[in-house]
Structures are given as C-alpha cells and as structure tokens.
PDB file of C-alpha atoms in Angstrom:
ATOM      1  CA  UNK D   2      96.477  62.624 138.901  1.00  0.00           C
ATOM      2  CA  UNK D   3      98.990  65.249 139.976  1.00  0.00           C
ATOM      3  CA  UNK D   4     102.593  65.172 138.636  1.00  0.00           C
ATOM      4  CA  UNK D   5     104.075  64.282 142.070  1.00  0.00           C
ATOM      5  CA  UNK D   6     101.482  61.698 142.997  1.00  0.00           C
ATOM      6  CA  UNK D   7     102.670  58.130 143.355  1.00  0.00           C
ATOM      7  CA  UNK D   8     101.007  55.134 141.791  1.00  0.00           C
ATOM      8  CA  UNK D   9      99.498  52.517 144.074  1.00  0.00           C
ATOM      9  CA  UNK D  10     101.578  49.298 143.937  1.00  0.00           C
ATOM     10  CA  UNK D  11     100.102  46.645 141.640  1.00  0.00           C
ATOM     11  CA  UNK D  12     100.715  42.890 141.698  1.00  0.00           C
ATOM     12  CA  UNK D  13     102.886  41.813 138.754  1.00  0.00           C
ATOM     13  CA  UNK D  14      99.983  39.705 137.453  1.00  0.00           C
ATOM     14  CA  UNK D  15      97.928  42.854 136.913  1.00  0.00           C
ATOM     15  CA  UNK D  16     100.585  44.682 134.829  1.00  0.00           C
ATOM     16  CA  UNK D  17     100.541  44.257 131.067  1.00  0.00           C
ATOM     17  CA  UNK D  18     103.376  45.525 128.916  1.00  0.00           C
ATOM     18  CA  UNK D  19     102.291  48.012 126.225  1.00  0.00           C
ATOM     19  CA  UNK D  20     102.495  46.807 122.598  1.00  0.00           C
ATOM     20  CA  UNK D  21     105.326  48.015 120.407  1.00  0.00           C
ATOM     21  CA  UNK D  22     104.646  49.112 116.833  1.00  0.00           C
ATOM     22  CA  UNK D  23     107.160  48.987 113.991  1.00  0.00           C
ATOM     23  CA  UNK D  24     110.285  48.308 116.038  1.00  0.00           C
ATOM     24  CA  UNK D  25     113.609  48.406 114.249  1.00  0.00           C
ATOM     25  CA  UNK D  26     115.253  44.969 113.931  1.00  0.00           C
ATOM     26  CA  UNK D  27     117.429  43.844 115.636  1.00  0.00           C
ATOM     27  CA  UNK D  28     115.093  44.574 118.504  1.00  0.00           C
ATOM     28  CA  UNK D  29     115.747  43.689 122.152  1.00  0.00           C
ATOM     29  CA  UNK D  30     113.388  44.547 125.016  1.00  0.00           C
ATOM     30  CA  UNK D  31     112.838  43.635 128.657  1.00  0.00           C
ATOM     31  CA  UNK D  32     109.773  41.489 129.369  1.00  0.00           C
ATOM     32  CA  UNK D  33     107.994  43.152 132.289  1.00  0.00           C
ATOM     33  CA  UNK D  34     107.853  40.725 135.191  1.00  0.00           C
ATOM     34  CA  UNK D  35     109.611  38.021 133.138  1.00  0.00           C
ATOM     35  CA  UNK D  36     107.884  35.066 131.573  1.00  0.00           C
ATOM     36  CA  UNK D  37     105.614  32.722 133.454  1.00  0.00           C
ATOM     37  CA  UNK D  38     103.031  30.118 132.544  1.00  0.00           C
ATOM     38  CA  UNK D  39      99.890  31.791 131.171  1.00  0.00           C
ATOM     39  CA  UNK D  40     101.687  34.604 129.284  1.00  0.00           C
ATOM     40  CA  UNK D  41     101.488  35.066 125.532  1.00  0.00           C
ATOM     41  CA  UNK D  42     103.688  37.011 123.103  1.00  0.00           C
ATOM     42  CA  UNK D  43     102.124  38.002 119.794  1.00  0.00           C
ATOM     43  CA  UNK D  44     104.253  38.951 116.786  1.00  0.00           C
ATOM     44  CA  UNK D  45     102.911  40.511 113.628  1.00  0.00           C
ATOM     45  CA  UNK D  46     104.901  41.354 110.553  1.00  0.00           C
ATOM     46  CA  UNK D  47     105.992  40.557 106.983  1.00  0.00           C
ATOM     47  CA  UNK D  48     108.674  38.187 105.707  1.00  0.00           C
ATOM     48  CA  UNK D  49     110.772  40.052 103.089  1.00  0.00           C
ATOM     49  CA  UNK D  50     110.927  38.557  99.608  1.00  0.00           C
ATOM     50  CA  UNK D  51     114.673  37.972  99.910  1.00  0.00           C
ATOM     51  CA  UNK D  52     114.581  36.705 103.513  1.00  0.00           C
ATOM     52  CA  UNK D  53     117.064  33.992 104.465  1.00  0.00           C
ATOM     53  CA  UNK D  54     116.284  33.525 108.137  1.00  0.00           C
ATOM     54  CA  UNK D  55     115.135  35.287 111.249  1.00  0.00           C
ATOM     55  CA  UNK D  56     114.985  34.394 114.936  1.00  0.00           C
ATOM     56  CA  UNK D  57     112.959  35.166 117.996  1.00  0.00           C
ATOM     57  CA  UNK D  58     114.886  34.518 121.212  1.00  0.00           C
ATOM     58  CA  UNK D  59     113.513  34.385 124.728  1.00  0.00           C
ATOM     59  CA  UNK D  60     116.693  35.235 126.658  1.00  0.00           C
ATOM     60  CA  UNK D  61     117.967  35.074 130.196  1.00  0.00           C
ATOM     61  CA  UNK D  62     119.378  38.598 130.200  1.00  0.00           C
ATOM     62  CA  UNK D  63     120.641  40.950 127.515  1.00  0.00           C
ATOM     63  CA  UNK D  64     124.432  41.128 127.916  1.00  0.00           C
ATOM     64  CA  UNK D  65     126.675  41.070 124.854  1.00  0.00           C
ATOM     65  CA  UNK D  66     129.701  39.456 126.573  1.00  0.00           C
ATOM     66  CA  UNK D  67     129.264  36.842 127.775  1.00  0.00           C
ATOM     67  CA  UNK D  68     126.313  35.902 125.571  1.00  0.00           C
ATOM     68  CA  UNK D  69     123.202  35.269 127.687  1.00  0.00           C
ATOM     69  CA  UNK D  70     121.549  31.888 127.931  1.00  0.00           C
ATOM     70  CA  UNK D  71     118.659  31.522 125.470  1.00  0.00           C
ATOM     71  CA  UNK D  72     115.846  29.432 126.913  1.00  0.00           C
ATOM     72  CA  UNK D  73     113.903  29.346 123.639  1.00  0.00           C
ATOM     73  CA  UNK D  74     115.374  30.038 120.154  1.00  0.00           C
ATOM     74  CA  UNK D  75     112.723  30.111 117.420  1.00  0.00           C
ATOM     75  CA  UNK D  76     114.464  30.217 114.006  1.00  0.00           C
ATOM     76  CA  UNK D  77     112.591  29.997 110.673  1.00  0.00           C
ATOM     77  CA  UNK D  78     114.944  29.343 107.726  1.00  0.00           C
ATOM     78  CA  UNK D  79     113.894  30.128 104.161  1.00  0.00           C
ATOM     79  CA  UNK D  80     117.146  29.759 102.197  1.00  0.00           C
ATOM     80  CA  UNK D  81     117.402  25.974 102.230  1.00  0.00           C
ATOM     81  CA  UNK D  82     115.894  23.615  99.677  1.00  0.00           C
ATOM     82  CA  UNK D  83     113.303  22.642 102.276  1.00  0.00           C
ATOM     83  CA  UNK D  84     112.399  25.671 104.439  1.00  0.00           C
ATOM     84  CA  UNK D  85     111.934  24.742 108.086  1.00  0.00           C
ATOM     85  CA  UNK D  86     111.964  25.989 111.677  1.00  0.00           C
ATOM     86  CA  UNK D  87     114.669  25.200 114.249  1.00  0.00           C
ATOM     87  CA  UNK D  88     114.072  25.516 118.003  1.00  0.00           C
ATOM     88  CA  UNK D  89     116.944  25.167 120.420  1.00  0.00           C
ATOM     89  CA  UNK D  90     118.347  26.245 123.783  1.00  0.00           C
ATOM     90  CA  UNK D  91     121.719  27.957 124.436  1.00  0.00           C
ATOM     91  CA  UNK D  92     123.233  27.319 127.860  1.00  0.00           C
ATOM     92  CA  UNK D  93     126.689  28.369 128.973  1.00  0.00           C
ATOM     93  CA  UNK D  94     127.580  29.375 125.439  1.00  0.00           C
ATOM     94  CA  UNK D  95     126.777  25.960 123.980  1.00  0.00           C
ATOM     95  CA  UNK D  96     123.784  25.003 121.831  1.00  0.00           C
ATOM     96  CA  UNK D  97     121.901  21.884 122.744  1.00  0.00           C
ATOM     97  CA  UNK D  98     120.329  19.370 120.319  1.00  0.00           C
ATOM     98  CA  UNK D  99     118.205  21.044 117.623  1.00  0.00           C
ATOM     99  CA  UNK D 100     114.513  20.403 117.273  1.00  0.00           C
ATOM    100  CA  UNK D 101     113.378  20.716 113.646  1.00  0.00           C
ATOM    101  CA  UNK D 102     109.947  21.269 112.118  1.00  0.00           C
ATOM    102  CA  UNK D 103     109.492  20.962 108.314  1.00  0.00           C
ATOM    103  CA  UNK D 104     106.640  22.381 106.221  1.00  0.00           C
ATOM    104  CA  UNK D 105     107.299  25.968 107.263  1.00  0.00           C
ATOM    105  CA  UNK D 106     104.048  27.856 107.680  1.00  0.00           C
ATOM    106  CA  UNK D 107     105.652  31.192 106.804  1.00  0.00           C
ATOM    107  CA  UNK D 108     106.232  32.429 103.280  1.00  0.00           C
ATOM    108  CA  UNK D 109     108.513  35.062 101.724  1.00  0.00           C
ATOM    109  CA  UNK D 110     106.610  38.200 100.861  1.00  0.00           C
ATOM    110  CA  UNK D 111     103.622  37.302 103.070  1.00  0.00           C
ATOM    111  CA  UNK D 112     102.292  38.834 106.276  1.00  0.00           C
ATOM    112  CA  UNK D 113     102.007  36.731 109.428  1.00  0.00           C
ATOM    113  CA  UNK D 114     100.713  36.580 112.976  1.00  0.00           C
ATOM    114  CA  UNK D 115     102.731  34.359 115.320  1.00  0.00           C
ATOM    115  CA  UNK D 116     101.454  33.585 118.832  1.00  0.00           C
ATOM    116  CA  UNK D 117     103.775  32.184 121.491  1.00  0.00           C
ATOM    117  CA  UNK D 118     101.802  30.640 124.345  1.00  0.00           C
ATOM    118  CA  UNK D 119     103.764  29.633 127.472  1.00  0.00           C
ATOM    119  CA  UNK D 120     102.458  26.773 129.571  1.00  0.00           C
ATOM    120  CA  UNK D 121     103.761  25.013 132.630  1.00  0.00           C
ATOM    121  CA  UNK D 122     106.126  22.672 130.770  1.00  0.00           C
ATOM    122  CA  UNK D 123     106.216  23.760 127.131  1.00  0.00           C
ATOM    123  CA  UNK D 124     105.722  26.600 124.700  1.00  0.00           C
ATOM    124  CA  UNK D 125     103.142  26.362 121.908  1.00  0.00           C
ATOM    125  CA  UNK D 126     103.455  28.343 118.685  1.00  0.00           C
ATOM    126  CA  UNK D 127     100.688  29.104 116.182  1.00  0.00           C
ATOM    127  CA  UNK D 128     101.172  30.776 112.809  1.00  0.00           C
ATOM    128  CA  UNK D 129      98.279  32.616 111.107  1.00  0.00           C
ATOM    129  CA  UNK D 130      95.718  31.002 113.361  1.00  0.00           C
ATOM    130  CA  UNK D 131      96.915  27.385 113.158  1.00  0.00           C
ATOM    131  CA  UNK D 132      98.955  25.456 115.746  1.00  0.00           C
ATOM    132  CA  UNK D 133     102.415  24.865 114.358  1.00  0.00           C
ATOM    133  CA  UNK D 134     104.697  23.436 117.073  1.00  0.00           C
ATOM    134  CA  UNK D 135     105.352  22.872 120.758  1.00  0.00           C
ATOM    135  CA  UNK D 136     108.749  22.962 122.485  1.00  0.00           C
ATOM    136  CA  UNK D 137     109.464  21.623 125.967  1.00  0.00           C
ATOM    137  CA  UNK D 138     111.472  23.908 128.282  1.00  0.00           C
ATOM    138  CA  UNK D 139     115.116  22.968 128.867  1.00  0.00           C
ATOM    139  CA  UNK D 140     115.760  25.916 131.170  1.00  0.00           C
ATOM    140  CA  UNK D 141     113.375  27.306 133.813  1.00  0.00           C
ATOM    141  CA  UNK D 142     110.855  29.730 132.299  1.00  0.00           C
ATOM    142  CA  UNK D 143     111.334  31.965 135.316  1.00  0.00           C
ATOM    143  CA  UNK D 144     114.829  32.877 134.095  1.00  0.00           C
ATOM    144  CA  UNK D 145     113.538  34.523 130.912  1.00  0.00           C
ATOM    145  CA  UNK D 146     113.341  38.300 131.121  1.00  0.00           C
ATOM    146  CA  UNK D 147     114.291  39.508 127.630  1.00  0.00           C
ATOM    147  CA  UNK D 148     112.884  39.236 124.102  1.00  0.00           C
ATOM    148  CA  UNK D 149     115.239  39.476 121.133  1.00  0.00           C
ATOM    149  CA  UNK D 150     114.191  39.633 117.452  1.00  0.00           C
ATOM    150  CA  UNK D 151     116.922  39.419 114.817  1.00  0.00           C
ATOM    151  CA  UNK D 152     117.406  38.740 111.097  1.00  0.00           C
ATOM    152  CA  UNK D 153     115.342  39.139 107.969  1.00  0.00           C
ATOM    153  CA  UNK D 154     111.940  40.257 109.272  1.00  0.00           C
ATOM    154  CA  UNK D 155     109.750  43.359 109.148  1.00  0.00           C
ATOM    155  CA  UNK D 156     107.846  43.649 112.460  1.00  0.00           C
ATOM    156  CA  UNK D 157     104.664  45.665 112.601  1.00  0.00           C
ATOM    157  CA  UNK D 158     103.617  44.886 116.194  1.00  0.00           C
ATOM    158  CA  UNK D 159     104.732  43.020 119.304  1.00  0.00           C
ATOM    159  CA  UNK D 160     102.124  42.357 121.945  1.00  0.00           C
ATOM    160  CA  UNK D 161     102.413  40.970 125.483  1.00  0.00           C
ATOM    161  CA  UNK D 162      99.248  39.343 126.856  1.00  0.00           C
ATOM    162  CA  UNK D 163      97.831  36.980 129.462  1.00  0.00           C
ATOM    163  CA  UNK D 164      95.700  33.986 128.622  1.00  0.00           C
ATOM    164  CA  UNK D 165      91.933  34.175 128.888  1.00  0.00           C
ATOM    165  CA  UNK D 166      91.116  33.099 132.457  1.00  0.00           C
ATOM    166  CA  UNK D 167      87.609  31.919 131.469  1.00  0.00           C
ATOM    167  CA  UNK D 168      87.838  28.222 130.602  1.00  0.00           C
ATOM    168  CA  UNK D 169      84.230  28.219 129.361  1.00  0.00           C
ATOM    169  CA  UNK D 170      84.999  31.122 126.968  1.00  0.00           C
ATOM    170  CA  UNK D 171      87.732  29.209 125.110  1.00  0.00           C
ATOM    171  CA  UNK D 172      91.330  30.283 124.491  1.00  0.00           C
ATOM    172  CA  UNK D 173      92.641  32.982 122.221  1.00  0.00           C
ATOM    173  CA  UNK D 174      95.270  30.485 121.116  1.00  0.00           C
ATOM    174  CA  UNK D 175      95.795  29.487 118.316  1.00  0.00           C
ATOM    175  CA  UNK D 176      93.855  32.167 116.382  1.00  0.00           C
ATOM    176  CA  UNK D 177      94.970  35.357 118.109  1.00  0.00           C
ATOM    177  CA  UNK D 178      93.315  38.772 117.780  1.00  0.00           C
ATOM    178  CA  UNK D 179      95.832  41.089 116.104  1.00  0.00           C
ATOM    179  CA  UNK D 180      96.638  44.641 116.986  1.00  0.00           C
ATOM    180  CA  UNK D 181      95.934  46.891 114.044  1.00  0.00           C
ATOM    181  CA  UNK D 182      98.383  46.506 111.189  1.00  0.00           C
ATOM    182  CA  UNK D 183      97.898  49.816 109.368  1.00  0.00           C
ATOM    183  CA  UNK D 184      97.424  52.009 112.363  1.00  0.00           C
ATOM    184  CA  UNK D 185      97.789  51.367 116.096  1.00  0.00           C
ATOM    185  CA  UNK D 186      94.613  53.362 116.909  1.00  0.00           C
ATOM    186  CA  UNK D 187      90.851  53.063 116.640  1.00  0.00           C
ATOM    187  CA  UNK D 188      88.757  56.222 116.858  1.00  0.00           C
ATOM    188  CA  UNK D 189      87.369  56.998 120.326  1.00  0.00           C
ATOM    189  CA  UNK D 190      84.409  57.081 121.018  1.00  0.00           C
ATOM    190  CA  UNK D 191      84.003  53.723 119.318  1.00  0.00           C
ATOM    191  CA  UNK D 192      80.708  52.007 118.538  1.00  0.00           C
ATOM    192  CA  UNK D 193      80.229  48.458 117.201  1.00  0.00           C
ATOM    193  CA  UNK D 194      76.884  47.072 116.074  1.00  0.00           C
ATOM    194  CA  UNK D 195      75.695  43.739 117.510  1.00  0.00           C
ATOM    195  CA  UNK D 196      73.068  42.769 114.928  1.00  0.00           C
ATOM    196  CA  UNK D 197      72.573  39.291 116.358  1.00  0.00           C
ATOM    197  CA  UNK D 198      73.058  40.242 119.984  1.00  0.00           C
ATOM    198  CA  UNK D 199      75.405  38.249 122.180  1.00  0.00           C
ATOM    199  CA  UNK D 200      75.309  34.626 123.308  1.00  0.00           C
ATOM    200  CA  UNK D 201      76.721  32.481 126.101  1.00  0.00           C
ATOM    201  CA  UNK D 202      80.418  31.645 125.622  1.00  0.00           C
ATOM    202  CA  UNK D 203      81.172  34.749 123.562  1.00  0.00           C
ATOM    203  CA  UNK D 204      84.056  36.920 124.817  1.00  0.00           C
ATOM    204  CA  UNK D 205      84.325  40.692 124.250  1.00  0.00           C
ATOM    205  CA  UNK D 206      87.976  41.850 124.159  1.00  0.00           C
ATOM    206  CA  UNK D 207      88.987  45.500 124.500  1.00  0.00           C
ATOM    207  CA  UNK D 208      92.669  46.464 124.546  1.00  0.00           C
ATOM    208  CA  UNK D 209      94.060  49.972 124.813  1.00  0.00           C
ATOM    209  CA  UNK D 210      96.355  52.536 126.400  1.00  0.00           C
ATOM    210  CA  UNK D 211      95.338  55.145 128.989  1.00  0.00           C
ATOM    211  CA  UNK D 212      96.067  58.718 127.837  1.00  0.00           C
ATOM    212  CA  UNK D 213      98.569  60.934 129.800  1.00  0.00           C
ATOM    213  CA  UNK D 214      95.825  63.003 131.474  1.00  0.00           C
ATOM    214  CA  UNK D 215      92.824  60.667 131.825  1.00  0.00           C
ATOM    215  CA  UNK D 216      89.356  61.708 132.855  1.00  0.00           C
ATOM    216  CA  UNK D 217      87.183  58.660 132.399  1.00  0.00           C
ATOM    217  CA  UNK D 218      86.721  55.301 130.680  1.00  0.00           C
ATOM    218  CA  UNK D 219      83.323  53.738 129.982  1.00  0.00           C
ATOM    219  CA  UNK D 220      82.188  50.621 128.242  1.00  0.00           C
ATOM    220  CA  UNK D 221      78.411  50.343 127.538  1.00  0.00           C
ATOM    221  CA  UNK D 222      76.184  47.677 126.035  1.00  0.00           C
ATOM    222  CA  UNK D 223      72.884  49.056 124.658  1.00  0.00           C
ATOM    223  CA  UNK D 224      69.815  46.954 123.833  1.00  0.00           C
ATOM    224  CA  UNK D 225      67.317  47.200 120.997  1.00  0.00           C
ATOM    225  CA  UNK D 226      65.204  49.697 123.023  1.00  0.00           C
ATOM    226  CA  UNK D 227      68.293  51.988 123.439  1.00  0.00           C
ATOM    227  CA  UNK D 228      68.462  51.138 127.136  1.00  0.00           C
ATOM    228  CA  UNK D 229      71.869  50.544 128.698  1.00  0.00           C
ATOM    229  CA  UNK D 230      71.627  47.457 130.905  1.00  0.00           C
ATOM    230  CA  UNK D 231      75.437  47.122 131.194  1.00  0.00           C
ATOM    231  CA  UNK D 232      77.929  49.895 131.963  1.00  0.00           C
ATOM    232  CA  UNK D 233      81.483  49.405 133.166  1.00  0.00           C
ATOM    233  CA  UNK D 234      83.068  52.608 134.302  1.00  0.00           C
ATOM    234  CA  UNK D 235      86.553  53.534 135.561  1.00  0.00           C
ATOM    235  CA  UNK D 236      86.684  56.729 137.635  1.00  0.00           C
ATOM    236  CA  UNK D 237      90.114  58.339 137.607  1.00  0.00           C
ATOM    237  CA  UNK D 238      89.088  60.858 140.275  1.00  0.00           C
ATOM    238  CA  UNK D 239      88.659  58.288 143.070  1.00  0.00           C
ATOM    239  CA  UNK D 240      90.427  55.341 141.334  1.00  0.00           C
ATOM    240  CA  UNK D 241      87.467  52.995 141.362  1.00  0.00           C
ATOM    241  CA  UNK D 242      86.033  50.547 138.893  1.00  0.00           C
ATOM    242  CA  UNK D 243      82.292  49.868 139.032  1.00  0.00           C
ATOM    243  CA  UNK D 244      79.276  48.378 137.326  1.00  0.00           C
ATOM    244  CA  UNK D 245      76.639  51.088 136.812  1.00  0.00           C
ATOM    245  CA  UNK D 246      72.993  50.147 136.537  1.00  0.00           C
ATOM    246  CA  UNK D 247      70.638  51.730 134.035  1.00  0.00           C
ATOM    247  CA  UNK D 248      69.201  53.733 136.940  1.00  0.00           C
ATOM    248  CA  UNK D 249      72.627  55.074 138.012  1.00  0.00           C
ATOM    249  CA  UNK D 250      73.351  52.763 140.905  1.00  0.00           C
ATOM    250  CA  UNK D 251      77.003  51.683 141.349  1.00  0.00           C
ATOM    251  CA  UNK D 252      78.443  48.350 142.382  1.00  0.00           C
ATOM    252  CA  UNK D 253      82.149  48.731 143.087  1.00  0.00           C
ATOM    253  CA  UNK D 254      84.496  46.034 141.817  1.00  0.00           C
ATOM    254  CA  UNK D 255      87.089  45.112 144.465  1.00  0.00           C
ATOM    255  CA  UNK D 256      90.308  45.099 142.497  1.00  0.00           C
ATOM    256  CA  UNK D 257      93.553  47.063 142.157  1.00  0.00           C
ATOM    257  CA  UNK D 258      92.982  50.134 139.989  1.00  0.00           C
ATOM    258  CA  UNK D 259      95.109  49.695 136.913  1.00  0.00           C
ATOM    259  CA  UNK D 260      93.944  52.502 134.602  1.00  0.00           C
ATOM    260  CA  UNK D 261      96.916  54.749 135.146  1.00  0.00           C
ATOM    261  CA  UNK D 262      98.298  57.192 132.569  1.00  0.00           C
ATOM    262  CA  UNK D 263     100.111  55.514 129.650  1.00  0.00           C
ATOM    263  CA  UNK D 264      99.472  52.018 130.970  1.00  0.00           C
ATOM    264  CA  UNK D 265      98.197  49.258 128.698  1.00  0.00           C
ATOM    265  CA  UNK D 266      95.003  47.436 129.700  1.00  0.00           C
ATOM    266  CA  UNK D 267      92.843  44.572 128.525  1.00  0.00           C
ATOM    267  CA  UNK D 268      89.155  44.143 129.438  1.00  0.00           C
ATOM    268  CA  UNK D 269      87.517  40.741 128.852  1.00  0.00           C
ATOM    269  CA  UNK D 270      83.776  40.223 129.204  1.00  0.00           C
ATOM    270  CA  UNK D 271      82.534  36.616 129.090  1.00  0.00           C
ATOM    271  CA  UNK D 272      78.898  36.272 128.185  1.00  0.00           C
ATOM    272  CA  UNK D 273      76.994  33.623 130.168  1.00  0.00           C
ATOM    273  CA  UNK D 274      73.421  32.778 130.962  1.00  0.00           C
ATOM    274  CA  UNK D 275      72.185  35.496 133.295  1.00  0.00           C
ATOM    275  CA  UNK D 276      75.084  37.915 133.058  1.00  0.00           C
ATOM    276  CA  UNK D 277      78.721  38.761 132.267  1.00  0.00           C
ATOM    277  CA  UNK D 278      82.031  37.739 133.840  1.00  0.00           C
ATOM    278  CA  UNK D 279      84.799  40.349 133.947  1.00  0.00           C
ATOM    279  CA  UNK D 280      88.586  40.004 133.704  1.00  0.00           C
ATOM    280  CA  UNK D 281      91.186  42.748 133.671  1.00  0.00           C
ATOM    281  CA  UNK D 282      94.651  42.028 132.330  1.00  0.00           C
ATOM    282  CA  UNK D 283      93.924  38.311 132.496  1.00  0.00           C
ATOM    283  CA  UNK D 284      92.700  38.329 136.119  1.00  0.00           C
ATOM    284  CA  UNK D 285      89.087  37.285 136.822  1.00  0.00           C
ATOM    285  CA  UNK D 286      87.122  39.817 138.850  1.00  0.00           C
ATOM    286  CA  UNK D 287      83.639  38.425 139.320  1.00  0.00           C
ATOM    287  CA  UNK D 288      80.393  39.005 137.402  1.00  0.00           C
ATOM    288  CA  UNK D 289      77.344  41.149 136.975  1.00  0.00           C
ATOM    289  CA  UNK D 290      73.786  39.891 136.466  1.00  0.00           C
ATOM    290  CA  UNK D 291      71.394  40.467 133.606  1.00  0.00           C
ATOM    291  CA  UNK D 292      67.765  39.591 133.115  1.00  0.00           C
ATOM    292  CA  UNK D 293      66.446  36.643 131.052  1.00  0.00           C
ATOM    293  CA  UNK D 294      67.225  36.911 127.282  1.00  0.00           C
ATOM    294  CA  UNK D 295      69.123  40.149 127.948  1.00  0.00           C
ATOM    295  CA  UNK D 296      72.177  39.037 125.991  1.00  0.00           C
ATOM    296  CA  UNK D 297      70.331  38.348 122.739  1.00  0.00           C
ATOM    297  CA  UNK D 298      68.631  41.769 122.886  1.00  0.00           C
ATOM    298  CA  UNK D 299      71.885  43.699 123.029  1.00  0.00           C
ATOM    299  CA  UNK D 300      72.575  45.659 119.824  1.00  0.00           C
ATOM    300  CA  UNK D 301      75.541  47.985 120.421  1.00  0.00           C
ATOM    301  CA  UNK D 302      78.943  48.034 122.096  1.00  0.00           C
ATOM    302  CA  UNK D 303      80.069  51.595 122.872  1.00  0.00           C
ATOM    303  CA  UNK D 304      83.478  52.586 124.293  1.00  0.00           C
ATOM    304  CA  UNK D 305      84.458  56.092 125.289  1.00  0.00           C
ATOM    305  CA  UNK D 306      86.960  57.917 127.484  1.00  0.00           C
ATOM    306  CA  UNK D 307      90.580  58.970 127.813  1.00  0.00           C
ATOM    307  CA  UNK D 308      92.136  56.029 125.975  1.00  0.00           C
ATOM    308  CA  UNK D 309      93.796  54.890 122.764  1.00  0.00           C
ATOM    309  CA  UNK D 310      92.112  51.772 121.421  1.00  0.00           C
ATOM    310  CA  UNK D 311      94.251  49.010 119.927  1.00  0.00           C
ATOM    311  CA  UNK D 312      91.798  46.123 119.592  1.00  0.00           C
ATOM    312  CA  UNK D 313      88.042  45.524 119.897  1.00  0.00           C
ATOM    313  CA  UNK D 314      86.961  41.951 119.251  1.00  0.00           C
ATOM    314  CA  UNK D 315      83.766  39.985 119.981  1.00  0.00           C
TER     315      UNK D 315
END
C-alpha cells in the first residue's frame, strides 16, 4: 500500500478498536463508533493492596466543564467494612438512585479480568470468568462514545470486541479470553498443536494487529498426514480474502477487506459437521466445506504473516 493511497471505506460494524496496554490512570479514550448492543469491553489489571475505590465510566462525551452525562458508572469500593460495587447514572449533573451489589468479586492485591457485555436493554458484567451483575440502561446506549477509568487501579490491557455471532458456538461471556498480561505479542509464525483434533461447536479465536508494511496473512490447519485441508489467506496486493484448497484453488470471500496497516482484527472459526464458519470482527462471512471426520484429524494450527498476535484461543 503506497503512502498516498486511500483506504476503502468500511462499515462501522467491521472496525474494531485496537487494544491498549498499560495505560496511565486516569485514562480517557474515545470508543470508535460508540457503544451499541453486541459490543464488549474487556479490562485486565491488578487492584493495588491499598486501593480504596476505582471507577469505570461509559460517558456521553469527554468535556470537563460541564461534566458529561455518564450512562454507566461502575464503581468497586474496598475501603468500607463491607466492600461492594455501586452502579449509577449521571444525567444533567445529578446522580440517580444507586444500585448496589455486595460480595465484591475483586480483591486487593489480586489480578482480574472484567468483561462488560452490552445488550439491547442492559449491561452484564463478569469478573474472572463468573457473571457478577447486570444493570439496565437509564440513558440510550447510542449516546455513549467515551470510556473513562479512574481511581486506584493498575490496568494492564483494555480490549474492545464484538460478541461471537455464532449462536451454536456459545458466547465468550462470561469467561473472556484475555490479551496477554506479560507481553502484548506472540511470536509469528505461531504454531499450536491440536492433539485431539477439533470438534463441532469449538471456536478458534485469533486476534492481532496488522504491521505497518504488510505482505500477507495466512491461517492454516494441518492434519495428521501433514496435508493442509484448510487455508485462509489475506492478500494485501489485491486486497482479497480467500479460502485456498490443498491443491491451490481459491474461493474468494465476498467481504470488505479489513487487513489494513495498524488495524486490529479478529478471526473466528466455528467448527461444525462438514466444515468451518468464518467471522471477521464479529461479522459472519459464510463457511467452507470439509470432508467427513476431517475436523478430528486436524493436528496443527499455524499462523503466519505481517501481523502482531495478541490472542490465540481454541
């Protein structure tokens, strides 16, 4: 891609915001495209030993004066005799009635993974893989365009995701698949053994960032005979995404090309009888066929190309 070349326009639903690693708190950032039902925000970090409280605010703007409305205020408090979480909404400079949850699932000195899942009428929150609370919206979710994190918290990663579009593959909520805590990168090329093969209902998740001068991106599944019955390839030269057969034939995937330099991406592959379903950045894009018992004979997942890898899960 030449320096002066323009990117093809992409629908907002195809754009995923890159994760942020080790932001300094207080941390305020724009949420690309705003919030909508089906989005998730993942927060990883550590609660300091002397923490009193912290808050995660989903805000309607980022002005200092006047203070913006806060559609969702998530506020764990550790300094009281009974630690708890407060959720609330700030509108027109006035707080509404508090909603309180006892039995705080966060502990001082411990690491955590919090997943915020936004539905049509309410937000669900899980902590360390377990559902913790739900909070009904008091302001329209469409007004939210800013994330603010404040208080006594050490943040290692903030991720912005879409829900898994495959109902038959289950939801990532409440467990969540974390971005790496110690380092934001996996080595590329990356190989993962599949000693038991794959099975219907299993979902392969690959998340990463395209490098500044990309050449290619390839995901392969090899079987026990070292054949490659499944290859997904992104061609940066002609901006196409295709399934490639073991004999070299290509089947183009009709979808916007989203593997642009320094853009975040997520590939989901849902295993099913007779093949694999594909989703990119939470948008389903059809399937490819495999022969009988092909899934259980697969033994290796191999990823290569001009990318940084943040997460590989299956």
